[in-house]
Amino acid sequence: MPGLQFSPAALRRIRQDKKVSQHAVAERLGVLHTTISKYERGRCRPSAPALMELAEALGVQPTAFMTRGADAA
């Protein structure tokens, strides 16, 4: 059974549902907005600490950004 993986689509959906801009999330995390864009497009994956910060910034559990194995893209 595949494990949980980061889902770029889940991050984008959650951020948009909460009506928060990439710029606002980036400012909260102390990164460039292009970093958030890269996370959402699957160009790079957040580290564990960054994932925790994303979750805190968006008011969700870190597992909200996860999906099972092959569904992660």
Tab-separated table of N, CA and C in Angstrom:
chain	number	residue	atom	x	y	z
A	1	MET	N	0.843	-1.177	0.000
A	1	MET	CA	0.000	0.000	0.000
A	1	MET	C	0.892	1.245	0.000
A	2	PRO	N	0.658	2.168	-0.935
A	2	PRO	CA	1.476	3.379	-0.994
A	2	PRO	C	1.258	4.256	0.236
A	3	GLY	N	2.301	4.978	0.622
A	3	GLY	CA	2.202	5.878	1.761
A	3	GLY	C	1.632	7.224	1.359
A	4	LEU	N	1.547	8.106	2.317
A	4	LEU	CA	1.064	9.454	2.041
A	4	LEU	C	2.152	10.274	1.372
A	5	GLN	N	1.734	11.095	0.423
A	5	GLN	CA	2.652	11.988	-0.275
A	5	GLN	C	2.040	13.379	-0.341
A	6	PHE	N	2.910	14.373	-0.452
A	6	PHE	CA	2.465	15.755	-0.596
A	6	PHE	C	1.698	15.909	-1.906
A	7	SER	N	0.575	16.610	-1.851
A	7	SER	CA	-0.246	16.868	-3.031
A	7	SER	C	-0.243	18.357	-3.352
A	8	PRO	N	0.425	18.758	-4.437
A	8	PRO	CA	0.406	20.165	-4.833
A	8	PRO	C	-1.017	20.689	-5.039
A	9	ALA	N	-1.880	19.859	-5.621
A	9	ALA	CA	-3.263	20.274	-5.879
A	9	ALA	C	-4.012	20.550	-4.578
A	10	ALA	N	-3.738	19.774	-3.547
A	10	ALA	CA	-4.398	19.990	-2.256
A	10	ALA	C	-3.978	21.328	-1.660
A	11	LEU	N	-2.699	21.650	-1.753
A	11	LEU	CA	-2.227	22.943	-1.245
A	11	LEU	C	-2.944	24.078	-1.964
A	12	ARG	N	-2.989	24.021	-3.284
A	12	ARG	CA	-3.638	25.085	-4.060
A	12	ARG	C	-5.121	25.190	-3.698
A	13	ARG	N	-5.804	24.053	-3.632
A	13	ARG	CA	-7.237	24.047	-3.331
A	13	ARG	C	-7.506	24.655	-1.955
A	14	ILE	N	-6.738	24.244	-0.967
A	14	ILE	CA	-6.924	24.764	0.392
A	14	ILE	C	-6.656	26.261	0.428
A	15	ARG	N	-5.577	26.684	-0.191
A	15	ARG	CA	-5.240	28.119	-0.194
A	15	ARG	C	-6.339	28.929	-0.872
A	16	GLN	N	-6.808	28.450	-2.023
A	16	GLN	CA	-7.856	29.176	-2.743
A	16	GLN	C	-9.178	29.159	-1.981
A	17	ASP	N	-9.526	28.028	-1.374
A	17	ASP	CA	-10.760	27.940	-0.583
A	17	ASP	C	-10.752	28.940	0.564
A	18	LYS	N	-9.579	29.189	1.120
A	18	LYS	CA	-9.452	30.127	2.237
A	18	LYS	C	-9.238	31.564	1.761
A	19	LYS	N	-9.208	31.735	0.422
A	19	LYS	CA	-9.059	33.059	-0.191
A	19	LYS	C	-7.800	33.784	0.286
A	20	VAL	N	-6.705	33.031	0.295
A	20	VAL	CA	-5.407	33.570	0.697
A	20	VAL	C	-4.502	33.556	-0.532
A	21	SER	N	-3.807	34.650	-0.781
A	21	SER	CA	-2.920	34.726	-1.942
A	21	SER	C	-1.604	33.997	-1.687
A	22	GLN	N	-0.945	33.652	-2.771
A	22	GLN	CA	0.392	33.061	-2.651
A	22	GLN	C	1.317	34.038	-1.942
A	23	HIS	N	1.170	35.316	-2.239
A	23	HIS	CA	2.018	36.334	-1.607
A	23	HIS	C	1.828	36.345	-0.092
A	24	ALA	N	0.573	36.250	0.352
A	24	ALA	CA	0.297	36.281	1.792
A	24	ALA	C	0.886	35.060	2.493
A	25	VAL	N	0.738	33.888	1.877
A	25	VAL	CA	1.308	32.671	2.465
A	25	VAL	C	2.825	32.788	2.507
A	26	ALA	N	3.409	33.249	1.410
A	26	ALA	CA	4.862	33.381	1.329
A	26	ALA	C	5.388	34.341	2.391
A	27	GLU	N	4.698	35.455	2.565
A	27	GLU	CA	5.124	36.436	3.569
A	27	GLU	C	5.092	35.815	4.966
A	28	ARG	N	4.057	35.061	5.242
A	28	ARG	CA	3.917	34.407	6.556
A	28	ARG	C	5.051	33.418	6.808
A	29	LEU	N	5.502	32.731	5.725
A	29	LEU	CA	6.555	31.729	5.858
A	29	LEU	C	7.953	32.324	5.704
A	30	GLY	N	8.033	33.583	5.256
A	30	GLY	CA	9.334	34.209	5.054
A	30	GLY	C	10.050	33.700	3.814
A	31	VAL	N	9.255	33.367	2.778
A	31	VAL	CA	9.823	32.897	1.510
A	31	VAL	C	9.261	33.750	0.379
A	32	LEU	N	9.791	33.565	-0.812
A	32	LEU	CA	9.266	34.260	-1.985
A	32	LEU	C	7.957	33.618	-2.430
A	33	HIS	N	7.086	34.416	-3.058
A	33	HIS	CA	5.823	33.848	-3.549
A	33	HIS	C	6.075	32.790	-4.613
A	34	THR	N	7.216	32.886	-5.284
A	34	THR	CA	7.535	31.874	-6.300
A	34	THR	C	7.757	30.503	-5.667
A	35	THR	N	8.176	30.481	-4.412
A	35	THR	CA	8.331	29.201	-3.709
A	35	THR	C	6.975	28.531	-3.540
A	36	ILE	N	5.965	29.297	-3.150
A	36	ILE	CA	4.617	28.744	-2.992
A	36	ILE	C	4.102	28.274	-4.345
A	37	SER	N	4.363	29.049	-5.374
A	37	SER	CA	3.965	28.653	-6.727
A	37	SER	C	4.614	27.329	-7.129
A	38	LYS	N	5.886	27.179	-6.816
A	38	LYS	CA	6.587	25.926	-7.141
A	38	LYS	C	5.993	24.751	-6.381
A	39	TYR	N	5.630	24.956	-5.124
A	39	TYR	CA	4.973	23.893	-4.353
A	39	TYR	C	3.665	23.491	-5.031
A	40	GLU	N	2.879	24.493	-5.428
A	40	GLU	CA	1.559	24.232	-6.006
A	40	GLU	C	1.637	23.611	-7.400
A	41	ARG	N	2.705	23.859	-8.110
A	41	ARG	CA	2.872	23.275	-9.448
A	41	ARG	C	3.642	21.965	-9.413
A	42	GLY	N	4.078	21.560	-8.227
A	42	GLY	CA	4.808	20.309	-8.100
A	42	GLY	C	6.246	20.392	-8.569
A	43	ARG	N	6.771	21.602	-8.716
A	43	ARG	CA	8.167	21.792	-9.145
A	43	ARG	C	9.138	21.448	-8.027
A	44	CYS	N	8.696	21.635	-6.791
A	44	CYS	CA	9.487	21.227	-5.632
A	44	CYS	C	8.520	20.906	-4.503
A	45	ARG	N	9.016	20.209	-3.517
A	45	ARG	CA	8.178	19.793	-2.390
A	45	ARG	C	8.676	20.487	-1.122
A	46	PRO	N	7.749	20.905	-0.274
A	46	PRO	CA	8.167	21.555	0.968
A	46	PRO	C	8.839	20.566	1.915
A	47	SER	N	9.806	21.061	2.653
A	47	SER	CA	10.434	20.249	3.706
A	47	SER	C	9.397	20.016	4.802
A	48	ALA	N	9.694	19.128	5.720
A	48	ALA	CA	8.771	18.864	6.837
A	48	ALA	C	8.491	20.134	7.643
A	49	PRO	N	9.528	20.925	7.997
A	49	PRO	CA	9.236	22.163	8.735
A	49	PRO	C	8.390	23.144	7.912
A	50	ALA	N	8.663	23.244	6.608
A	50	ALA	CA	7.878	24.144	5.755
A	50	ALA	C	6.434	23.667	5.657
A	51	LEU	N	6.241	22.363	5.602
A	51	LEU	CA	4.893	21.798	5.548
A	51	LEU	C	4.118	22.153	6.820
A	52	MET	N	4.790	22.076	7.949
A	52	MET	CA	4.158	22.450	9.222
A	52	MET	C	3.788	23.937	9.219
A	53	GLU	N	4.677	24.773	8.696
A	53	GLU	CA	4.409	26.209	8.630
A	53	GLU	C	3.260	26.512	7.676
A	54	LEU	N	3.219	25.808	6.535
A	54	LEU	CA	2.106	25.974	5.589
A	54	LEU	C	0.785	25.638	6.271
A	55	ALA	N	0.772	24.528	6.979
A	55	ALA	CA	-0.444	24.101	7.668
A	55	ALA	C	-0.885	25.148	8.687
A	56	GLU	N	0.066	25.652	9.456
A	56	GLU	CA	-0.261	26.670	10.456
A	56	GLU	C	-0.774	27.941	9.789
A	57	ALA	N	-0.122	28.360	8.713
A	57	ALA	CA	-0.513	29.580	8.010
A	57	ALA	C	-1.925	29.479	7.436
A	58	LEU	N	-2.315	28.268	7.027
A	58	LEU	CA	-3.630	28.079	6.408
A	58	LEU	C	-4.667	27.498	7.372
A	59	GLY	N	-4.262	27.262	8.613
A	59	GLY	CA	-5.196	26.794	9.625
A	59	GLY	C	-5.719	25.384	9.411
A	60	VAL	N	-4.851	24.501	8.922
A	60	VAL	CA	-5.229	23.102	8.698
A	60	VAL	C	-4.169	22.183	9.291
A	61	GLN	N	-4.479	20.911	9.344
A	61	GLN	CA	-3.500	19.909	9.757
A	61	GLN	C	-2.569	19.627	8.580
A	62	PRO	N	-1.311	19.312	8.823
A	62	PRO	CA	-0.381	18.998	7.729
A	62	PRO	C	-0.881	17.872	6.818
A	63	THR	N	-1.635	16.945	7.376
A	63	THR	CA	-2.144	15.837	6.559
A	63	THR	C	-3.168	16.295	5.525
A	64	ALA	N	-3.678	17.515	5.657
A	64	ALA	CA	-4.614	18.044	4.661
A	64	ALA	C	-3.951	18.178	3.293
A	65	PHE	N	-2.627	18.275	3.274
A	65	PHE	CA	-1.888	18.417	2.021
A	65	PHE	C	-1.437	17.074	1.460
A	66	MET	N	-1.888	16.002	2.082
A	66	MET	CA	-1.409	14.676	1.695
A	66	MET	C	-2.466	13.885	0.942
A	67	THR	N	-1.978	12.973	0.125
A	67	THR	CA	-2.826	12.028	-0.577
A	67	THR	C	-2.076	10.714	-0.655
A	68	ARG	N	-2.756	9.668	-0.965
A	68	ARG	CA	-2.126	8.345	-1.050
A	68	ARG	C	-1.382	8.180	-2.360
A	69	GLY	N	-0.131	7.728	-2.273
A	69	GLY	CA	0.718	7.316	-3.391
A	69	GLY	C	0.471	7.943	-4.735
A	70	ALA	N	-0.063	7.174	-5.688
A	70	ALA	CA	-0.195	7.593	-7.080
A	70	ALA	C	-1.138	8.770	-7.258
A	71	ASP	N	-1.983	9.079	-6.274
A	71	ASP	CA	-2.913	10.193	-6.380
A	71	ASP	C	-2.264	11.527	-6.041
A	72	ALA	N	-0.984	11.538	-5.717
A	72	ALA	CA	-0.321	12.732	-5.185
A	72	ALA	C	-0.110	13.834	-6.197
A	73	ALA	N	-0.129	13.585	-7.468
A	73	ALA	CA	0.178	14.603	-8.473
A	73	ALA	C	-0.893	15.590	-8.681
